[in-house]
Amino acid sequence: MHIEKVMVIGAGQMGSGIAQVCAQAGYEVYLNDLQEDIVKKGLGVIRKNLDRQVQKERITEDEKEGILGRFIQSTDLKDAENADIVIEAAVENLKIKMRIFEELDQYASEHAILATNTSSLPITEIAAATKRPEKVIGMHFMNPVPVMKLVEIIRGLATEDEVYQAVEEMTHRLKKVPVEVNDFPGFVSNRVLMPMINEAVYTLYEGVATKEAIDEVMKLGMNHPMGPLTLADFIGLDTCLYIMETLHEGFGDDKYRPCPLLRKYVKAGWLGKKAGRGFYEYR
Ligand code: CAA
Ligand code: NAD
């Protein structure tokens, strides 16, 4: 399975990061979102990241232009017909992802791998939206993608070994480290991380400490690079809530119940850094 052309669906914080590292590794990249202005915004973020690399003399201006020249903007899922692998990074919603995979199944070429960057949702169920579950796999990057080394790779029930190997190889080419985990809600990363974040929201909700104090305790006391509430804002409070709901529903255990304060913030549209306001304000 030879991968040269990649399509990334969703040009938000994860999709743009995935597209950036793919183009930097020499792949041709179709970057897709619902509207052209969102794709352009994603490309703007990529350009800014590359400008910083030029400033730091990690790449030359010519290399930057070469990387930017490997992008093709897309607002049509039909463009999947050109891709050897599609990496879906749209919102964390099972119905939306299943609809996307159903459509991709109609357009993507027979040999194409259909990967999802879902944080928590069942790969096997997403794969069942297609007639080629053997080509579907989880490829879970971490945020910010250009910096974080890990990619969790998750097989669905029917995923072929060849597909797994091709994705593992691609992960190495992206200069990332693949770790195989099984198809359970939240995989390993968010099964462990998200209950900690949710518990931090409970400590705020119950008045145990201020948001600044909660973050400071975890930064200075546990050497975490960001406090849990800052990290939640960085991930996106909508994404955090969807992940907690997946854990709660998937395991049926009350220990995963999303904190009502998290729910309230999402209902208010306080989605974190990307919305300008979450637990903190961003200007
Ligand atoms: N995009 C690209 N590069 C970025 C970036 C971004 N959004 N944010 C920071 N960087 C780069 C900076 O340019 C800098 O690069 P150089 O060293 O080459 O100059 C480097 O990262 C360090 O940045 P800073 O010095 O500005 O800041 P920092 O030292 O505080 O690091 C951080 C920033 C890497 C984000 C760090 O705070 C961190 O590791 N935070 C925790 C991140 C984390 O836990 N991610 C996982 C989230 S959970 C997830 O992803 C899974 C899920 O499904 C929800
Ligand atoms: P985001 O809100 O920044 O971006 C999502 C993008 O998907 C938006 O631009 C939206 O317009 C687009 N989109 C929605 N429906 C679409 C469709 N039908 N077709 C094409 N595009 C569509 O979200 P994000 O943080 O980039 O998260 C994307 C995915 O990555 C989610 O599944 C999330 O769980 C996962 N993820 C997120 C993080 C994180 O820290 N934020 C980390 C790892 C994985």
Tab-separated table of C-alpha atoms and ligand atoms in Angstrom:
chain	number	residue	atom	x	y	z
A	1	MET	CA	0.000	0.000	0.000
A	2	HIS	CA	1.747	3.098	-1.225
A	3	ILE	CA	0.646	6.422	0.263
A	4	GLU	CA	1.428	9.648	-1.591
A	5	LYS	CA	-1.807	11.620	-1.556
A	6	VAL	CA	-3.598	12.427	1.671
A	7	MET	CA	-6.982	14.016	2.272
A	8	VAL	CA	-7.645	15.618	5.654
A	9	ILE	CA	-11.275	16.295	6.547
A	10	GLY	CA	-11.776	19.166	8.970
A	11	ALA	CA	-9.462	22.179	8.894
A	12	GLY	CA	-9.839	23.028	12.594
A	13	GLN	CA	-7.025	22.822	15.113
A	14	MET	CA	-6.382	19.090	14.627
A	15	GLY	CA	-7.036	18.894	10.880
A	16	SER	CA	-4.748	21.826	10.099
A	17	GLY	CA	-1.995	20.344	12.286
A	18	ILE	CA	-2.307	16.917	10.647
A	19	ALA	CA	-2.300	18.526	7.194
A	20	GLN	CA	0.824	20.517	8.118
A	21	VAL	CA	2.881	17.523	9.255
A	22	CYS	CA	1.763	15.518	6.194
A	23	ALA	CA	2.822	18.276	3.764
A	24	GLN	CA	6.105	18.690	5.658
A	25	ALA	CA	6.747	14.974	5.199
A	26	GLY	CA	6.330	15.373	1.426
A	27	TYR	CA	2.739	14.196	0.944
A	28	GLU	CA	0.345	16.024	-1.346
A	29	VAL	CA	-2.545	17.126	0.880
A	30	TYR	CA	-6.191	17.878	0.122
A	31	LEU	CA	-7.454	19.982	3.053
A	32	ASN	CA	-11.235	19.781	3.301
A	33	ASP	CA	-13.843	21.568	5.391
A	34	LEU	CA	-17.452	22.618	4.999
A	35	GLN	CA	-16.644	26.118	3.728
A	36	GLU	CA	-13.801	27.683	1.819
A	37	ASP	CA	-13.170	30.358	4.468
A	38	ILE	CA	-12.576	27.668	7.125
A	39	VAL	CA	-10.067	25.898	4.854
A	40	LYS	CA	-8.317	29.230	4.251
A	41	LYS	CA	-8.217	29.903	7.994
A	42	GLY	CA	-6.605	26.484	8.552
A	43	LEU	CA	-4.034	27.215	5.854
A	44	GLY	CA	-3.375	30.600	7.512
A	45	VAL	CA	-2.460	28.817	10.767
A	46	ILE	CA	-0.147	26.467	8.844
A	47	ARG	CA	1.530	29.398	7.082
A	48	LYS	CA	2.128	31.112	10.447
A	49	ASN	CA	3.673	27.933	11.908
A	50	LEU	CA	5.948	27.583	8.876
A	51	ASP	CA	6.934	31.280	9.066
A	52	ARG	CA	8.086	30.632	12.632
A	53	GLN	CA	10.174	27.683	11.437
A	54	VAL	CA	11.781	29.894	8.790
A	55	GLN	CA	12.552	32.537	11.441
A	56	LYS	CA	14.189	29.857	13.577
A	57	GLU	CA	16.180	28.740	10.508
A	58	ARG	CA	14.780	25.201	10.690
A	59	ILE	CA	13.520	25.446	7.112
A	60	THR	CA	14.316	27.853	4.281
A	61	GLU	CA	11.844	30.214	2.612
A	62	ASP	CA	12.016	27.969	-0.500
A	63	GLU	CA	11.188	24.875	1.558
A	64	LYS	CA	8.249	26.727	3.109
A	65	GLU	CA	6.893	27.622	-0.321
A	66	GLY	CA	7.415	23.989	-1.421
A	67	ILE	CA	5.365	22.752	1.553
A	68	LEU	CA	2.591	25.291	0.937
A	69	GLY	CA	2.568	24.262	-2.744
A	70	ARG	CA	1.610	20.713	-1.755
A	71	PHE	CA	-1.845	21.784	-0.474
A	72	ILE	CA	-5.053	21.577	-2.463
A	73	GLN	CA	-8.102	23.274	-0.953
A	74	SER	CA	-11.306	21.252	-0.901
A	75	THR	CA	-14.936	21.677	0.108
A	76	ASP	CA	-16.152	18.574	-1.705
A	77	LEU	CA	-15.837	15.058	-0.280
A	78	LYS	CA	-15.676	13.804	-3.883
A	79	ASP	CA	-12.014	14.875	-3.838
A	80	ALA	CA	-11.471	11.694	-1.805
A	81	GLU	CA	-11.271	9.898	-5.166
A	82	ASN	CA	-7.695	11.237	-5.474
A	83	ALA	CA	-6.439	10.129	-2.050
A	84	ASP	CA	-4.502	7.056	-0.927
A	85	ILE	CA	-5.535	7.817	2.666
A	86	VAL	CA	-8.252	10.019	4.110
A	87	ILE	CA	-7.764	11.245	7.693
A	88	GLU	CA	-11.016	12.516	9.153
A	89	ALA	CA	-10.698	15.225	11.831
A	90	ALA	CA	-14.204	16.733	11.933
A	91	VAL	CA	-16.159	17.244	15.162
A	92	GLU	CA	-16.349	14.527	17.842
A	93	ASN	CA	-19.855	13.392	16.985
A	94	LEU	CA	-20.609	9.799	16.009
A	95	LYS	CA	-23.532	10.636	13.695
A	96	ILE	CA	-21.501	13.240	11.779
A	97	LYS	CA	-18.498	10.931	11.476
A	98	MET	CA	-20.680	8.039	10.277
A	99	ARG	CA	-22.267	10.279	7.655
A	100	ILE	CA	-18.828	11.382	6.442
A	101	PHE	CA	-17.580	7.769	6.240
A	102	GLU	CA	-20.707	6.661	4.395
A	103	GLU	CA	-20.066	9.358	1.809
A	104	LEU	CA	-16.332	8.677	1.626
A	105	ASP	CA	-17.118	5.052	0.885
A	106	GLN	CA	-18.871	6.181	-2.311
A	107	TYR	CA	-16.033	8.368	-3.573
A	108	ALA	CA	-12.721	7.021	-2.290
A	109	SER	CA	-10.784	4.677	-4.552
A	110	GLU	CA	-10.881	0.988	-3.735
A	111	HIS	CA	-7.356	0.872	-2.299
A	112	ALA	CA	-7.786	3.963	-0.091
A	113	ILE	CA	-7.417	3.790	3.692
A	114	LEU	CA	-10.103	5.617	5.669
A	115	ALA	CA	-8.667	6.805	8.999
A	116	THR	CA	-10.321	8.760	11.790
A	117	ASN	CA	-8.676	11.037	14.330
A	118	THR	CA	-11.522	10.483	16.773
A	119	SER	CA	-10.560	11.022	20.425
A	120	SER	CA	-12.884	8.436	21.867
A	121	LEU	CA	-15.509	7.038	19.496
A	122	PRO	CA	-15.714	3.353	18.459
A	123	ILE	CA	-13.687	2.635	15.312
A	124	THR	CA	-15.705	-0.527	14.645
A	125	GLU	CA	-18.973	1.435	14.596
A	126	ILE	CA	-17.546	4.158	12.315
A	127	ALA	CA	-16.230	1.386	10.029
A	128	ALA	CA	-19.716	-0.144	9.889
A	129	ALA	CA	-20.912	2.977	8.050
A	130	THR	CA	-18.847	1.749	5.068
A	131	LYS	CA	-18.810	-1.377	2.925
A	132	ARG	CA	-15.065	-1.663	3.498
A	133	PRO	CA	-14.552	-1.938	7.285
A	134	GLU	CA	-11.216	-3.674	6.593
A	135	LYS	CA	-9.840	-0.341	5.305
A	136	VAL	CA	-10.970	1.720	8.326
A	137	ILE	CA	-8.631	2.530	11.227
A	138	GLY	CA	-8.146	4.999	14.081
A	139	MET	CA	-5.169	7.354	13.803
A	140	HIS	CA	-5.306	9.524	16.908
A	141	PHE	CA	-2.915	12.483	16.872
A	142	MET	CA	-2.310	14.716	19.905
A	143	ASN	CA	-2.706	18.476	20.131
A	144	PRO	CA	-0.696	20.513	19.065
A	145	VAL	CA	0.043	18.068	16.255
A	146	PRO	CA	3.298	19.659	15.023
A	147	VAL	CA	4.773	19.303	18.546
A	148	MET	CA	3.360	16.120	20.086
A	149	LYS	CA	5.063	12.832	19.227
A	150	LEU	CA	2.302	10.306	19.919
A	151	VAL	CA	-0.141	8.740	17.470
A	152	GLU	CA	-2.465	6.117	18.993
A	153	ILE	CA	-3.353	3.578	16.312
A	154	ILE	CA	-6.588	1.679	16.809
A	155	ARG	CA	-7.827	-1.242	14.732
A	156	GLY	CA	-11.522	-1.817	14.279
A	157	LEU	CA	-12.793	-5.390	14.442
A	158	ALA	CA	-12.221	-5.925	10.700
A	159	THR	CA	-9.114	-3.774	10.032
A	160	GLU	CA	-6.608	-5.552	7.744
A	161	ASP	CA	-3.004	-6.038	8.883
A	162	GLU	CA	-1.814	-4.365	5.681
A	163	VAL	CA	-3.786	-1.233	6.574
A	164	TYR	CA	-2.320	-1.211	10.077
A	165	GLN	CA	1.217	-1.557	8.693
A	166	ALA	CA	0.731	1.225	6.130
A	167	VAL	CA	-0.540	3.594	8.829
A	168	GLU	CA	2.321	2.661	11.147
A	169	GLU	CA	4.819	3.347	8.358
A	170	MET	CA	3.190	6.677	7.578
A	171	THR	CA	3.336	7.639	11.269
A	172	HIS	CA	7.111	7.050	11.215
A	173	ARG	CA	7.415	9.152	8.047
A	174	LEU	CA	5.608	11.965	9.923
A	175	LYS	CA	8.353	11.630	12.576
A	176	LYS	CA	5.817	10.504	15.173
A	177	VAL	CA	5.728	7.482	17.464
A	178	PRO	CA	2.899	4.977	16.898
A	179	VAL	CA	1.403	3.130	19.870
A	180	GLU	CA	-1.180	0.420	19.248
A	181	VAL	CA	-4.203	0.381	21.527
A	182	ASN	CA	-7.498	-1.481	21.379
A	183	ASP	CA	-10.916	-0.190	20.422
A	184	PHE	CA	-12.404	0.852	23.790
A	185	PRO	CA	-14.068	4.189	24.618
A	186	GLY	CA	-11.396	6.920	24.892
A	187	PHE	CA	-8.673	4.365	23.971
A	188	VAL	CA	-5.823	4.862	26.506
A	189	SER	CA	-5.094	8.589	26.175
A	190	ASN	CA	-8.529	9.971	26.935
A	191	ARG	CA	-9.581	7.156	29.284
A	192	VAL	CA	-6.801	8.415	31.553
A	193	LEU	CA	-6.600	12.147	30.734
A	194	MET	CA	-10.238	13.177	30.487
A	195	PRO	CA	-11.468	11.931	33.910
A	196	MET	CA	-8.612	13.985	35.408
A	197	ILE	CA	-9.784	17.088	33.542
A	198	ASN	CA	-13.415	16.373	34.506
A	199	GLU	CA	-12.359	15.987	38.158
A	200	ALA	CA	-10.532	19.325	37.952
A	201	VAL	CA	-13.789	20.909	36.711
A	202	TYR	CA	-15.591	19.305	39.692
A	203	THR	CA	-13.055	20.837	42.096
A	204	LEU	CA	-13.856	24.250	40.595
A	205	TYR	CA	-17.625	23.530	40.643
A	206	GLU	CA	-17.495	22.508	44.310
A	207	GLY	CA	-15.419	25.551	45.296
A	208	VAL	CA	-12.382	23.549	46.399
A	209	ALA	CA	-10.121	26.234	44.911
A	210	THR	CA	-9.965	28.944	42.267
A	211	LYS	CA	-9.250	27.981	38.653
A	212	GLU	CA	-5.790	29.514	38.912
A	213	ALA	CA	-5.039	27.550	42.090
A	214	ILE	CA	-6.240	24.253	40.569
A	215	ASP	CA	-3.985	24.750	37.545
A	216	GLU	CA	-1.033	25.835	39.685
A	217	VAL	CA	-1.326	22.726	41.887
A	218	MET	CA	-1.096	20.411	38.889
A	219	LYS	CA	1.657	22.398	37.163
A	220	LEU	CA	3.956	22.838	40.146
A	221	GLY	CA	2.920	19.731	42.055
A	222	MET	CA	2.823	17.222	39.208
A	223	ASN	CA	5.044	18.928	36.645
A	224	HIS	CA	2.269	19.051	34.045
A	225	PRO	CA	3.119	21.565	31.296
A	226	MET	CA	-0.385	23.057	31.532
A	227	GLY	CA	-2.906	22.970	34.362
A	228	PRO	CA	-5.997	20.817	33.629
A	229	LEU	CA	-8.381	23.757	33.137
A	230	THR	CA	-5.973	25.511	30.770
A	231	LEU	CA	-5.533	22.196	28.960
A	232	ALA	CA	-9.326	21.755	28.727
A	233	ASP	CA	-9.600	25.231	27.153
A	234	PHE	CA	-6.786	24.286	24.773
A	235	ILE	CA	-8.436	21.005	23.714
A	236	GLY	CA	-11.907	22.604	23.406
A	237	LEU	CA	-14.608	22.221	26.076
A	238	ASP	CA	-17.036	20.791	23.495
A	239	THR	CA	-14.520	18.053	22.652
A	240	CYS	CA	-13.918	17.382	26.384
A	241	LEU	CA	-17.661	17.049	26.987
A	242	TYR	CA	-18.185	14.736	23.981
A	243	ILE	CA	-15.334	12.513	25.188
A	244	MET	CA	-16.759	12.321	28.735
A	245	GLU	CA	-20.172	11.461	27.284
A	246	THR	CA	-18.606	8.674	25.212
A	247	LEU	CA	-16.853	7.271	28.309
A	248	HIS	CA	-20.026	7.591	30.417
A	249	GLU	CA	-22.214	5.895	27.817
A	250	GLY	CA	-19.584	3.351	26.743
A	251	PHE	CA	-18.767	2.061	30.237
A	252	GLY	CA	-22.096	2.873	31.919
A	253	ASP	CA	-20.218	3.871	35.077
A	254	ASP	CA	-21.147	7.008	36.988
A	255	LYS	CA	-17.486	7.815	37.629
A	256	TYR	CA	-17.390	9.204	34.083
A	257	ARG	CA	-20.381	11.551	34.544
A	258	PRO	CA	-19.514	14.908	32.935
A	259	CYS	CA	-19.392	17.757	35.460
A	260	PRO	CA	-22.502	19.979	35.141
A	261	LEU	CA	-20.227	23.030	34.987
A	262	LEU	CA	-18.521	21.630	31.870
A	263	ARG	CA	-21.952	21.115	30.297
A	264	LYS	CA	-23.006	24.637	31.222
A	265	TYR	CA	-19.938	26.232	29.647
A	266	VAL	CA	-20.474	24.309	26.403
A	267	LYS	CA	-24.151	25.346	26.347
A	268	ALA	CA	-23.025	28.971	26.783
A	269	GLY	CA	-20.716	28.636	23.788
A	270	TRP	CA	-17.667	29.049	26.039
A	271	LEU	CA	-15.740	26.379	24.153
A	272	GLY	CA	-12.253	27.384	25.281
A	273	LYS	CA	-9.378	28.990	23.451
A	274	LYS	CA	-10.865	28.532	19.965
A	275	ALA	CA	-13.980	30.499	21.022
A	276	GLY	CA	-12.051	33.230	22.908
A	277	ARG	CA	-13.530	32.126	26.228
A	278	GLY	CA	-13.642	28.998	28.352
A	279	PHE	CA	-12.436	28.763	31.926
A	280	TYR	CA	-10.190	31.693	30.959
A	281	GLU	CA	-10.545	34.539	28.478
A	282	TYR	CA	-8.371	34.798	25.364
A	283	ARG	CA	-7.913	37.910	23.256
B	1	CAA	N1	1.200	24.677	16.927
B	1	CAA	C1	2.469	24.476	16.523
B	1	CAA	N2	3.538	24.622	17.345
B	1	CAA	C2	3.289	25.012	18.616
B	1	CAA	C3	1.989	25.232	19.087
B	1	CAA	C4	0.912	25.047	18.191
B	1	CAA	N3	-0.376	25.227	18.567
B	1	CAA	N4	2.054	25.605	20.399
B	1	CAA	C5	3.369	25.593	20.722
B	1	CAA	N5	4.106	25.235	19.658
B	1	CAA	C6	5.577	25.089	19.604
B	1	CAA	C7	6.263	26.421	19.797
B	1	CAA	O1	6.451	27.077	18.557
B	1	CAA	C8	7.590	25.997	20.396
B	1	CAA	O2	8.419	25.516	19.352
B	1	CAA	P1	10.010	25.606	19.439
B	1	CAA	O3	10.436	24.906	20.671
B	1	CAA	O4	10.427	24.920	18.220
B	1	CAA	O5	10.315	27.037	19.480
B	1	CAA	C9	7.229	24.785	21.255
B	1	CAA	O6	5.968	24.315	20.743
B	1	CAA	C10	7.081	25.155	22.713
B	1	CAA	O7	6.153	26.201	22.795
B	1	CAA	P2	6.196	27.390	23.847
B	1	CAA	O8	7.618	27.626	24.287
B	1	CAA	O9	5.440	28.557	23.292
B	1	CAA	O10	5.284	26.896	25.038
B	1	CAA	P3	5.430	25.655	25.995
B	1	CAA	O11	6.840	25.277	26.275
B	1	CAA	O12	4.522	25.972	27.101
B	1	CAA	O13	4.797	24.437	25.164
B	1	CAA	C11	2.963	23.103	24.641
B	1	CAA	C12	3.536	24.498	24.608
B	1	CAA	C13	3.794	22.152	23.805
B	1	CAA	C14	1.546	23.194	24.067
B	1	CAA	C15	2.950	22.608	26.138
B	1	CAA	O14	2.292	23.562	26.928
B	1	CAA	C16	2.285	21.268	26.318
B	1	CAA	O15	2.887	20.224	26.071
B	1	CAA	N6	1.014	21.275	26.776
B	1	CAA	C17	0.264	20.054	26.979
B	1	CAA	C18	-0.230	19.540	25.651
B	1	CAA	C19	-1.002	18.280	25.804
B	1	CAA	O16	-1.186	17.706	26.850
B	1	CAA	N7	-1.541	17.813	24.669
B	1	CAA	C20	-2.395	16.674	24.621
B	1	CAA	C21	-3.824	17.154	24.668
B	1	CAA	S1	-4.960	15.797	24.695
B	1	CAA	C22	-5.051	15.313	23.104
B	1	CAA	O17	-4.469	15.860	22.213
B	1	CAA	C23	-5.908	14.113	22.832
B	1	CAA	C24	-7.341	14.362	22.705
B	1	CAA	O18	-7.969	13.527	22.023
B	1	CAA	C25	-8.079	15.437	23.378
B	2	NAD	P1	-12.332	21.925	15.734
B	2	NAD	O1	-13.649	22.372	16.253
B	2	NAD	O2	-11.147	22.808	15.876
B	2	NAD	O3	-12.455	21.566	14.169
B	2	NAD	C1	-13.421	20.732	13.627
B	2	NAD	C2	-13.599	21.124	12.165
B	2	NAD	O4	-14.410	20.145	11.519
B	2	NAD	C3	-14.301	22.470	11.982
B	2	NAD	O5	-13.492	23.316	11.175
B	2	NAD	C4	-15.608	22.108	11.285
B	2	NAD	O6	-16.036	23.099	10.352
B	2	NAD	C5	-15.216	20.822	10.579
B	2	NAD	N1	-16.338	19.968	10.188
B	2	NAD	C6	-17.454	19.680	10.888
B	2	NAD	N2	-18.257	18.847	10.174
B	2	NAD	C7	-17.620	18.612	9.004
B	2	NAD	C8	-17.943	17.864	7.834
B	2	NAD	N3	-19.092	17.188	7.753
B	2	NAD	N4	-17.054	17.846	6.806
B	2	NAD	C9	-15.903	18.533	6.887
B	2	NAD	N5	-15.552	19.275	7.970
B	2	NAD	C10	-16.399	19.310	9.008
B	2	NAD	O7	-12.072	20.512	16.406
B	2	NAD	P2	-10.662	19.762	16.632
B	2	NAD	O8	-10.174	20.094	17.982
B	2	NAD	O9	-9.803	19.963	15.453
B	2	NAD	O10	-11.158	18.249	16.693
B	2	NAD	C11	-11.379	17.498	15.514
B	2	NAD	C12	-11.367	16.009	15.834
B	2	NAD	O11	-10.097	15.667	16.390
B	2	NAD	C13	-12.419	15.547	16.847
B	2	NAD	O12	-12.842	14.250	16.525
B	2	NAD	C14	-11.619	15.545	18.152
B	2	NAD	O13	-12.145	14.694	19.119
B	2	NAD	C15	-10.277	15.050	17.655
B	2	NAD	N6	-9.135	15.399	18.505
B	2	NAD	C16	-9.110	16.613	19.132
B	2	NAD	C17	-8.020	16.935	19.923
B	2	NAD	C18	-7.937	18.255	20.616
B	2	NAD	O14	-7.116	18.418	21.519
B	2	NAD	N7	-8.742	19.245	20.263
B	2	NAD	C19	-6.960	16.033	20.060
B	2	NAD	C20	-7.007	14.802	19.373
B	2	NAD	C21	-8.124	14.495	18.605
